[in-house]
Amino acid sequence: MHPNIWKPFTILKGAQEPLKVKSGEGLWLTLEDGQKIMDCISSWWVNLHGHSHPRIAGAIHRQAQTLEHVIFANFSHEPAETLAARLTDKLPGNLNRVFYSDNGSTAVEVALKTAWQYWKNKAQNRKKFIAFEGAYHGDTIGAMSAGARSVFTQVFHDLMFEVEYLPYPETWIGDKDIGSREDEIIEMLENKFNRHPEQYAGIIIEPLVQGAGGMKVCREDFLQKLHWVNRQYDTLLIFDEVMTGFGRTGDWFACTRAQVEPDIICLAKGITGGFMPLAVTVSSDSIYEAFDTDDPMQTLWHGHSYTANPLGCAAALASLDLMEENEASFRGMENIHREEILSIATRDRVERVRVMGTIAAFTLKSDGESGYFNKIADEIKKKCVRYDLLLRPLGDVVYLMPPYCITREELRVVYKNLGALLNDL
Ligand SMILES: *Cc1c(COP(=O)(O)O)cnc(C)c1O
């Protein structure tokens, strides 16, 4: 690799030489030496329809020849307007106000700033956020503050604001007492609210699946209980669906699968099918109303130079078309995962098997510390290419999150090769 590149999320000393990718088509990536591997993680969870999809590529091409970008403050453009209308059609009824930015972290920053200022605008002094243990909301300071504390955030501790944490009610196939664990967490939440009424600005959660925290799955029931308590105590519920949005959980959004209406939703990653950086933070009408004044002190002062980039919006519109034309591709994957993962689930070292929509994951028992720095992850990252797989375990958690274009047969091959890889560890 060129020495002038500083790689993200990489311990520099002793880092493996990265594999250079020449091209991509559908599920497959072609490496420089000509080998083809299957992208089982949708390239950090962004790719929905496979690589280099001609429909999205064509939409970007046409848009680039029409209008590549324009300032989005006192100007507007068709792709952004159409996208806002189509997104709000798909989202729960109350979520109607679309704020554009360009990545998941900024979508979360906007959500936190909106929630914070909402209460100020309503002359209430609510200063606390509740988040979940193991949460990941992005790497900018605010988004990092709302996430779990870890080795990744430790050095920035003094820069971050504090939040209060609740356990994430993770569950797995065969888990028997999840209902009572959920109730305990809900009780902890009610206790917080009772002890400090009207101090909490909001709760932020990755609904149904905690991504970077280890593909931990929770139930729809928990989100419904959480929503109910939130309503009783009149705080804001923020769904960070940066990863779970756009079909990942087998429905359009985690909130539609769980039939819960959050007050704010953050969307990024899959929004353009993995082609362009784009994000939205969508707020309810009642939140928007609190900002709809001529008072500069009650205005949301936030924006980015690439806000609502037309190329990103055009890609997002093409991606929505593809999703609408083939809903079965993301709705049907859960059943295939459930069948195919049986061949893996019976192994001694495999525990806590979970499936949610297009995502399947399990924990691999191994020596050494559990969690992100488990050595097994490095071993799998090194060896997976031999089995034509692109995998990137989160410590001892191995997961599959393929693009929706994967065929049943290809997914079967992925599981077969993964089984062979596990034998080789
Ligand atoms: C990836 C992710 C983010 C951050 O998105 P970036 O585009 O990487 O900044 C935020 N929240 C969740 C749930 C994510 O998975």
Short mmCIF file of C-alpha atoms and ligand atoms in Angstrom, two decimals:
data_model
loop_
_atom_site.label_atom_id
_atom_site.label_comp_id
_atom_site.label_asym_id
_atom_site.label_seq_id
_atom_site.Cartn_x
_atom_site.Cartn_y
_atom_site.Cartn_z
CA MET A 1 0.00 0.00 0.00
CA HIS A 2 1.16 3.53 -0.70
CA PRO A 3 2.90 4.82 2.45
CA ASN A 4 1.03 8.13 2.32
CA ILE A 5 -2.28 6.47 3.21
CA TRP A 6 -3.34 6.40 6.86
CA LYS A 7 -5.82 3.52 7.18
CA PRO A 8 -9.01 3.82 9.29
CA PHE A 9 -9.55 1.50 12.28
CA THR A 10 -6.10 0.00 11.85
CA ILE A 11 -3.28 -0.60 14.32
CA LEU A 12 -0.50 0.71 12.11
CA LYS A 13 2.49 -1.27 13.32
CA GLY A 14 2.48 -4.80 11.94
CA ALA A 15 -0.69 -4.21 9.93
CA GLN A 16 -1.40 -6.77 7.25
CA GLU A 17 -0.89 -5.47 3.73
CA PRO A 18 -4.42 -4.70 2.49
CA LEU A 19 -5.76 -6.63 -0.48
CA LYS A 20 -6.16 -4.43 -3.48
CA VAL A 21 -9.54 -4.70 -5.18
CA LYS A 22 -9.66 -4.22 -8.92
CA SER A 23 -13.38 -4.33 -9.55
CA GLY A 24 -16.71 -5.50 -8.22
CA GLU A 25 -19.78 -7.01 -9.78
CA GLY A 26 -22.81 -8.11 -7.78
CA LEU A 27 -21.75 -10.22 -4.82
CA TRP A 28 -18.22 -10.63 -6.19
CA LEU A 29 -15.06 -8.59 -5.78
CA THR A 30 -12.09 -9.20 -8.09
CA LEU A 31 -8.69 -8.80 -6.46
CA GLU A 32 -5.59 -7.55 -8.23
CA ASP A 33 -4.31 -11.10 -8.82
CA GLY A 34 -7.61 -12.06 -10.46
CA GLN A 35 -9.07 -14.03 -7.55
CA LYS A 36 -12.78 -13.49 -6.97
CA ILE A 37 -14.21 -13.36 -3.46
CA MET A 38 -17.76 -13.03 -2.12
CA ASP A 39 -18.50 -9.82 -0.22
CA CYS A 40 -20.32 -11.32 2.77
CA ILE A 41 -20.42 -8.06 4.74
CA SER A 42 -21.64 -5.67 2.04
CA SER A 43 -18.45 -3.62 2.38
CA TRP A 44 -18.99 -2.26 5.89
CA TRP A 45 -22.75 -2.73 5.58
CA VAL A 46 -23.40 -0.13 2.89
CA ASN A 47 -23.90 -2.18 -0.26
CA LEU A 48 -27.47 -3.37 -0.85
CA HIS A 49 -27.78 -4.56 -4.44
CA GLY A 50 -24.27 -5.78 -5.17
CA HIS A 51 -21.26 -3.93 -6.54
CA SER A 52 -21.32 -1.66 -9.59
CA HIS A 53 -25.04 -2.10 -10.14
CA PRO A 54 -25.75 -0.66 -13.60
CA ARG A 55 -29.03 0.99 -12.59
CA ILE A 56 -27.45 3.02 -9.78
CA ALA A 57 -24.31 3.71 -11.82
CA GLY A 58 -26.53 4.97 -14.65
CA ALA A 59 -28.57 7.21 -12.34
CA ILE A 60 -25.39 8.82 -10.97
CA HIS A 61 -24.02 9.24 -14.50
CA ARG A 62 -27.17 11.02 -15.72
CA GLN A 63 -27.35 13.22 -12.63
CA ALA A 64 -23.66 14.17 -12.94
CA GLN A 65 -24.32 15.44 -16.45
CA THR A 66 -27.33 17.47 -15.27
CA LEU A 67 -26.41 18.93 -11.88
CA GLU A 68 -23.57 17.56 -9.80
CA HIS A 69 -24.08 19.76 -6.73
CA VAL A 70 -25.55 23.01 -5.55
CA ILE A 71 -25.67 24.81 -2.21
CA PHE A 72 -28.72 23.51 -0.35
CA ALA A 73 -29.47 26.49 1.89
CA ASN A 74 -31.34 28.94 -0.31
CA PHE A 75 -31.57 26.54 -3.26
CA SER A 76 -33.22 23.20 -3.79
CA HIS A 77 -33.34 20.53 -6.49
CA GLU A 78 -35.58 17.79 -7.76
CA PRO A 79 -33.62 14.72 -6.56
CA ALA A 80 -33.62 15.96 -2.93
CA GLU A 81 -37.33 16.80 -3.04
CA THR A 82 -38.38 13.52 -4.63
CA LEU A 83 -36.22 11.55 -2.22
CA ALA A 84 -37.69 13.33 0.83
CA ALA A 85 -41.19 12.53 -0.41
CA ARG A 86 -40.42 8.89 -1.15
CA LEU A 87 -38.58 8.31 2.13
CA THR A 88 -41.34 9.78 4.27
CA ASP A 89 -43.86 7.61 2.40
CA LYS A 90 -41.97 4.54 3.58
CA LEU A 91 -41.38 5.71 7.16
CA PRO A 92 -43.99 5.68 9.95
CA GLY A 93 -46.65 8.41 9.62
CA ASN A 94 -45.24 10.94 12.08
CA LEU A 95 -41.73 11.05 10.57
CA ASN A 96 -42.04 13.73 7.91
CA ARG A 97 -39.21 16.23 8.22
CA VAL A 98 -36.04 15.25 6.37
CA PHE A 99 -32.71 16.84 7.28
CA TYR A 100 -29.89 15.91 4.91
CA SER A 101 -26.23 15.31 5.76
CA ASP A 102 -23.59 12.93 4.48
CA ASN A 103 -22.70 10.07 6.82
CA GLY A 104 -24.01 8.09 9.75
CA SER A 105 -22.09 10.03 12.39
CA THR A 106 -23.45 13.36 11.19
CA ALA A 107 -26.97 11.90 11.03
CA VAL A 108 -26.58 11.06 14.73
CA GLU A 109 -25.04 14.46 15.56
CA VAL A 110 -28.06 16.14 13.97
CA ALA A 111 -30.44 13.90 15.93
CA LEU A 112 -28.73 14.70 19.25
CA LYS A 113 -28.59 18.44 18.53
CA THR A 114 -32.22 18.44 17.42
CA ALA A 115 -33.39 16.60 20.55
CA TRP A 116 -31.32 18.84 22.81
CA GLN A 117 -32.53 22.06 21.23
CA TYR A 118 -36.12 20.86 21.00
CA TRP A 119 -36.40 21.04 24.78
CA LYS A 120 -34.65 24.41 24.91
CA ASN A 121 -37.12 25.73 22.36
CA LYS A 122 -39.93 24.45 24.56
CA ALA A 123 -38.34 26.22 27.55
CA GLN A 124 -37.55 22.96 29.32
CA ASN A 125 -34.17 22.17 30.71
CA ARG A 126 -33.56 18.56 29.76
CA LYS A 127 -29.90 17.69 29.64
CA LYS A 128 -29.50 13.94 29.87
CA PHE A 129 -29.44 11.27 27.21
CA ILE A 130 -29.96 7.59 27.84
CA ALA A 131 -28.06 5.14 25.64
CA PHE A 132 -27.27 1.42 25.65
CA GLU A 133 -24.25 -0.54 26.75
CA GLY A 134 -22.33 -1.73 23.69
CA ALA A 135 -23.84 0.98 21.48
CA TYR A 136 -22.06 2.45 18.48
CA HIS A 137 -23.33 5.68 16.96
CA GLY A 138 -20.31 6.95 15.04
CA ASP A 139 -16.89 8.49 15.54
CA THR A 140 -17.50 12.24 15.79
CA ILE A 141 -17.39 13.60 19.33
CA GLY A 142 -21.14 13.78 19.92
CA ALA A 143 -21.94 10.45 18.30
CA MET A 144 -19.04 8.91 20.20
CA SER A 145 -20.37 10.34 23.47
CA ALA A 146 -23.71 8.61 22.90
CA GLY A 147 -21.97 5.29 22.26
CA ALA A 148 -20.42 2.88 24.70
CA ARG A 149 -17.07 3.67 26.26
CA SER A 150 -14.29 1.38 25.07
CA VAL A 151 -10.66 1.20 24.02
CA PHE A 152 -11.71 3.13 20.92
CA THR A 153 -13.03 6.12 22.87
CA GLN A 154 -10.88 6.05 26.01
CA VAL A 155 -8.31 8.61 24.92
CA PHE A 156 -11.10 11.14 24.23
CA HIS A 157 -12.83 10.65 27.56
CA ASP A 158 -12.36 14.25 28.75
CA LEU A 159 -13.82 15.61 25.50
CA MET A 160 -17.08 13.70 25.65
CA PHE A 161 -20.37 14.41 27.41
CA GLU A 162 -21.73 11.76 29.72
CA VAL A 163 -24.77 9.66 29.03
CA GLU A 164 -26.55 7.08 31.18
CA TYR A 165 -26.56 3.47 30.02
CA LEU A 166 -29.04 0.64 30.09
CA PRO A 167 -28.13 -2.97 29.25
CA TYR A 168 -29.04 -3.98 25.69
CA PRO A 169 -31.44 -6.95 25.88
CA GLU A 170 -29.55 -9.17 23.48
CA THR A 171 -31.12 -12.50 22.63
CA TRP A 172 -30.38 -15.52 20.47
CA ILE A 173 -32.00 -18.69 19.16
CA GLY A 174 -33.06 -20.87 22.08
CA ASP A 175 -32.82 -18.06 24.65
CA LYS A 176 -35.52 -18.80 27.24
CA ASP A 177 -35.77 -15.91 29.68
CA ILE A 178 -35.43 -12.88 27.47
CA GLY A 179 -38.89 -11.60 28.46
CA SER A 180 -37.91 -11.16 32.10
CA ARG A 181 -34.54 -9.62 31.20
CA GLU A 182 -36.37 -7.08 29.07
CA ASP A 183 -38.75 -6.27 31.91
CA GLU A 184 -35.82 -5.65 34.25
CA ILE A 185 -34.34 -3.15 31.83
CA ILE A 186 -37.67 -1.41 31.38
CA GLU A 187 -37.95 -1.17 35.17
CA MET A 188 -34.48 0.39 35.36
CA LEU A 189 -35.63 2.95 32.82
CA GLU A 190 -38.81 3.74 34.74
CA ASN A 191 -36.77 4.17 37.91
CA LYS A 192 -34.55 6.69 36.17
CA PHE A 193 -37.54 8.62 34.91
CA ASN A 194 -39.23 8.55 38.30
CA ARG A 195 -36.13 9.69 40.13
CA HIS A 196 -35.42 12.57 37.75
CA PRO A 197 -38.64 13.50 35.97
CA GLU A 198 -38.27 15.96 33.13
CA GLN A 199 -34.49 15.78 33.01
CA TYR A 200 -34.08 13.41 30.09
CA ALA A 201 -33.90 14.82 26.58
CA GLY A 202 -34.10 11.43 24.91
CA ILE A 203 -33.12 7.81 24.50
CA ILE A 204 -30.98 6.66 21.61
CA ILE A 205 -30.92 3.04 20.49
CA GLU A 206 -29.88 0.87 17.57
CA PRO A 207 -33.22 -0.90 17.14
CA LEU A 208 -33.31 -4.71 16.65
CA VAL A 209 -29.57 -5.02 15.96
CA GLN A 210 -26.57 -3.42 17.63
CA GLY A 211 -24.05 -3.45 14.80
CA ALA A 212 -20.47 -2.60 15.72
CA GLY A 213 -21.11 -3.72 19.31
CA GLY A 214 -21.19 -7.32 18.07
CA MET A 215 -24.34 -7.91 15.97
CA LYS A 216 -26.46 -8.22 19.08
CA VAL A 217 -30.11 -8.81 18.34
CA CYS A 218 -33.07 -7.66 20.45
CA ARG A 219 -36.80 -8.35 20.06
CA GLU A 220 -39.55 -6.18 18.64
CA ASP A 221 -41.34 -6.58 22.00
CA PHE A 222 -38.58 -4.68 23.77
CA LEU A 223 -38.82 -1.75 21.38
CA GLN A 224 -42.57 -1.65 21.90
CA LYS A 225 -42.16 -1.59 25.68
CA LEU A 226 -39.47 1.08 25.37
CA HIS A 227 -41.70 3.19 23.19
CA TRP A 228 -44.60 2.87 25.60
CA VAL A 229 -42.53 4.00 28.60
CA ASN A 230 -41.08 6.83 26.58
CA ARG A 231 -44.56 8.07 25.77
CA GLN A 232 -45.61 7.92 29.44
CA TYR A 233 -42.71 10.12 30.45
CA ASP A 234 -42.75 12.35 27.38
CA THR A 235 -39.12 12.04 26.27
CA LEU A 236 -37.81 11.67 22.73
CA LEU A 237 -37.04 8.28 21.25
CA ILE A 238 -34.20 8.32 18.71
CA PHE A 239 -33.72 5.30 16.46
CA ASP A 240 -30.24 5.07 15.01
CA GLU A 241 -31.07 3.02 11.92
CA VAL A 242 -27.85 3.91 10.13
CA MET A 243 -27.18 0.18 9.78
CA THR A 244 -30.63 -1.40 10.25
CA GLY A 245 -32.39 0.82 7.70
CA PHE A 246 -33.27 -0.08 4.12
CA GLY A 247 -34.15 -3.74 4.39
CA ARG A 248 -31.38 -5.01 6.65
CA THR A 249 -33.78 -6.40 9.27
CA GLY A 250 -36.01 -7.99 6.63
CA ASP A 251 -38.47 -5.09 6.57
CA TRP A 252 -37.98 -1.59 5.18
CA PHE A 253 -36.80 -0.34 8.57
CA ALA A 254 -36.42 -1.80 12.05
CA CYS A 255 -39.14 0.60 13.19
CA THR A 256 -41.60 -0.71 10.59
CA ARG A 257 -40.75 -4.31 11.50
CA ALA A 258 -41.29 -3.54 15.19
CA GLN A 259 -44.26 -1.27 14.46
CA VAL A 260 -42.87 1.50 16.62
CA GLU A 261 -42.90 5.19 15.77
CA PRO A 262 -39.72 6.86 17.04
CA ASP A 263 -39.55 10.67 17.23
CA ILE A 264 -36.32 10.86 15.25
CA ILE A 265 -34.67 8.35 12.92
CA CYS A 266 -31.09 8.39 11.56
CA LEU A 267 -30.40 6.76 8.19
CA ALA A 268 -27.17 6.44 6.20
CA LYS A 269 -25.08 3.41 5.15
CA GLY A 270 -27.45 1.59 2.75
CA ILE A 271 -29.32 4.70 1.67
CA THR A 272 -27.56 5.00 -1.70
CA GLY A 273 -27.07 1.25 -2.13
CA GLY A 274 -23.44 1.80 -1.12
CA PHE A 275 -22.53 4.20 -3.94
CA MET A 276 -22.40 7.70 -2.45
CA PRO A 277 -22.00 9.20 1.02
CA LEU A 278 -25.44 10.48 2.05
CA ALA A 279 -27.48 10.51 5.24
CA VAL A 280 -30.76 11.80 6.59
CA THR A 281 -32.14 12.57 10.03
CA VAL A 282 -35.92 12.46 9.88
CA SER A 283 -37.90 14.12 12.68
CA SER A 284 -41.57 14.09 13.59
CA ASP A 285 -43.85 16.98 12.70
CA SER A 286 -44.18 18.00 16.33
CA ILE A 287 -40.40 18.34 16.69
CA TYR A 288 -40.23 20.38 13.50
CA GLU A 289 -42.94 22.69 14.80
CA ALA A 290 -40.77 23.62 17.79
CA PHE A 291 -38.18 24.96 15.33
CA ASP A 292 -40.63 26.58 12.94
CA THR A 293 -40.22 30.16 14.19
CA ASP A 294 -38.50 33.38 13.09
CA ASP A 295 -36.35 33.41 16.22
CA PRO A 296 -32.66 32.84 15.42
CA MET A 297 -32.22 31.32 18.89
CA GLN A 298 -34.77 28.66 18.01
CA THR A 299 -33.23 27.76 14.66
CA LEU A 300 -31.28 24.57 14.05
CA TRP A 301 -27.91 25.94 12.96
CA HIS A 302 -26.41 22.95 11.28
CA GLY A 303 -25.36 22.03 7.76
CA HIS A 304 -22.58 20.54 5.65
CA SER A 305 -21.11 21.61 2.35
CA TYR A 306 -22.26 18.41 0.61
CA THR A 307 -25.72 18.46 2.20
CA ALA A 308 -28.30 16.76 -0.06
CA ASN A 309 -25.73 16.14 -2.78
CA PRO A 310 -27.73 15.48 -5.98
CA LEU A 311 -25.56 12.52 -7.01
CA GLY A 312 -26.24 10.91 -3.65
CA CYS A 313 -29.96 11.63 -3.93
CA ALA A 314 -30.08 10.19 -7.46
CA ALA A 315 -28.30 7.04 -6.26
CA ALA A 316 -30.73 6.77 -3.34
CA LEU A 317 -33.73 7.06 -5.66
CA ALA A 318 -32.37 4.32 -7.92
CA SER A 319 -31.70 2.14 -4.87
CA LEU A 320 -35.28 2.66 -3.65
CA ASP A 321 -36.54 1.57 -7.09
CA LEU A 322 -34.51 -1.63 -6.86
CA MET A 323 -35.79 -2.34 -3.37
CA GLU A 324 -39.40 -1.76 -4.41
CA GLU A 325 -39.05 -3.95 -7.48
CA ASN A 326 -37.72 -6.86 -5.46
CA GLU A 327 -38.85 -6.74 -1.84
CA ALA A 328 -38.52 -10.52 -1.67
CA SER A 329 -34.74 -10.15 -1.88
CA PHE A 330 -34.53 -8.65 1.60
CA ARG A 331 -37.75 -10.04 3.07
CA GLY A 332 -36.90 -13.63 2.14
CA MET A 333 -33.29 -13.83 3.31
CA GLU A 334 -34.08 -14.49 6.98
CA ASN A 335 -35.61 -17.88 6.20
CA ILE A 336 -32.63 -18.93 4.12
CA HIS A 337 -30.22 -17.85 6.89
CA ARG A 338 -32.26 -19.82 9.42
CA GLU A 339 -32.06 -22.97 7.33
CA GLU A 340 -28.44 -22.71 6.28
CA ILE A 341 -27.02 -21.67 9.64
CA LEU A 342 -28.13 -25.00 11.13
CA SER A 343 -25.03 -26.60 9.62
CA ILE A 344 -22.92 -24.21 11.69
CA ALA A 345 -25.05 -23.91 14.81
CA THR A 346 -24.45 -27.48 15.99
CA ARG A 347 -20.68 -27.05 16.29
CA ASP A 348 -19.16 -27.09 19.79
CA ARG A 349 -17.45 -23.75 19.45
CA VAL A 350 -20.49 -21.91 18.11
CA GLU A 351 -22.87 -20.24 20.54
CA ARG A 352 -25.52 -17.52 20.65
CA VAL A 353 -26.68 -17.96 17.06
CA ARG A 354 -28.92 -15.09 15.99
CA VAL A 355 -30.65 -14.13 12.78
CA MET A 356 -32.44 -10.88 11.99
CA GLY A 357 -33.55 -10.30 8.41
CA THR A 358 -30.49 -10.28 6.16
CA ILE A 359 -28.07 -10.55 9.12
CA ALA A 360 -26.84 -13.79 10.69
CA ALA A 361 -24.26 -13.95 13.50
CA PHE A 362 -22.79 -16.20 16.14
CA THR A 363 -20.17 -16.07 18.86
CA LEU A 364 -17.13 -18.27 18.51
CA LYS A 365 -15.82 -19.76 21.72
CA SER A 366 -12.08 -19.30 21.82
CA ASP A 367 -9.16 -18.84 24.17
CA GLY A 368 -8.21 -15.37 25.26
CA GLU A 369 -10.35 -12.38 26.03
CA SER A 370 -13.81 -12.16 24.59
CA GLY A 371 -14.67 -9.06 22.64
CA TYR A 372 -13.12 -7.01 19.91
CA PHE A 373 -9.45 -7.78 20.44
CA ASN A 374 -9.82 -11.53 20.41
CA LYS A 375 -7.13 -13.02 18.20
CA ILE A 376 -9.61 -15.22 16.37
CA ALA A 377 -10.78 -12.18 14.39
CA ASP A 378 -7.32 -11.65 12.90
CA GLU A 379 -7.01 -15.30 12.03
CA ILE A 380 -10.36 -15.30 10.23
CA LYS A 381 -9.57 -12.04 8.42
CA LYS A 382 -6.35 -13.61 7.17
CA LYS A 383 -7.76 -16.99 6.20
CA CYS A 384 -11.19 -16.09 4.79
CA VAL A 385 -9.80 -15.12 1.37
CA ARG A 386 -8.59 -18.72 0.91
CA TYR A 387 -12.25 -19.70 1.09
CA ASP A 388 -13.31 -16.97 -1.35
CA LEU A 389 -14.99 -15.02 1.44
CA LEU A 390 -14.74 -11.42 2.59
CA LEU A 391 -15.42 -11.54 6.34
CA ARG A 392 -14.56 -9.09 9.09
CA PRO A 393 -15.48 -10.57 12.47
CA LEU A 394 -16.16 -8.21 15.37
CA GLY A 395 -13.77 -9.87 17.79
CA ASP A 396 -15.22 -13.30 18.54
CA VAL A 397 -18.46 -12.53 16.71
CA VAL A 398 -18.65 -13.86 13.16
CA TYR A 399 -21.45 -12.47 11.03
CA LEU A 400 -22.83 -12.50 7.51
CA MET A 401 -24.55 -9.47 6.03
CA PRO A 402 -24.58 -10.05 2.27
CA PRO A 403 -26.00 -7.75 -0.38
CA TYR A 404 -29.60 -8.55 -1.38
CA CYS A 405 -28.56 -9.75 -4.84
CA ILE A 406 -27.06 -12.94 -3.37
CA THR A 407 -28.84 -16.04 -4.68
CA ARG A 408 -29.97 -18.91 -2.52
CA GLU A 409 -27.30 -21.07 -4.12
CA GLU A 410 -24.56 -18.51 -3.47
CA LEU A 411 -25.63 -18.16 0.16
CA ARG A 412 -25.42 -21.94 0.48
CA VAL A 413 -21.85 -21.82 -0.85
CA VAL A 414 -21.02 -19.04 1.64
CA TYR A 415 -22.15 -21.25 4.52
CA LYS A 416 -20.31 -24.27 3.12
CA ASN A 417 -17.06 -22.30 2.79
CA LEU A 418 -17.55 -20.75 6.23
CA GLY A 419 -17.88 -24.25 7.67
CA ALA A 420 -14.63 -25.25 6.00
CA LEU A 421 -12.94 -22.12 7.34
CA LEU A 422 -14.10 -22.91 10.88
CA ASN A 423 -12.56 -26.40 10.54
CA ASP A 424 -9.31 -24.70 9.63
CA LEU A 425 -9.03 -22.52 12.76
C1 LIG B 1 -21.85 2.90 10.98
C2 LIG B 1 -22.77 3.44 11.99
C3 LIG B 1 -22.76 4.79 12.33
C4 LIG B 1 -21.76 5.76 11.76
O1 LIG B 1 -21.90 5.90 10.39
P1 LIG B 1 -20.65 6.47 9.53
O2 LIG B 1 -21.23 6.67 8.17
O3 LIG B 1 -19.60 5.41 9.56
O4 LIG B 1 -20.22 7.73 10.17
C5 LIG B 1 -23.70 5.25 13.24
N1 LIG B 1 -24.60 4.41 13.77
C6 LIG B 1 -24.64 3.09 13.47
C7 LIG B 1 -25.68 2.23 14.09
C8 LIG B 1 -23.72 2.57 12.57
O5 LIG B 1 -23.75 1.26 12.29
#
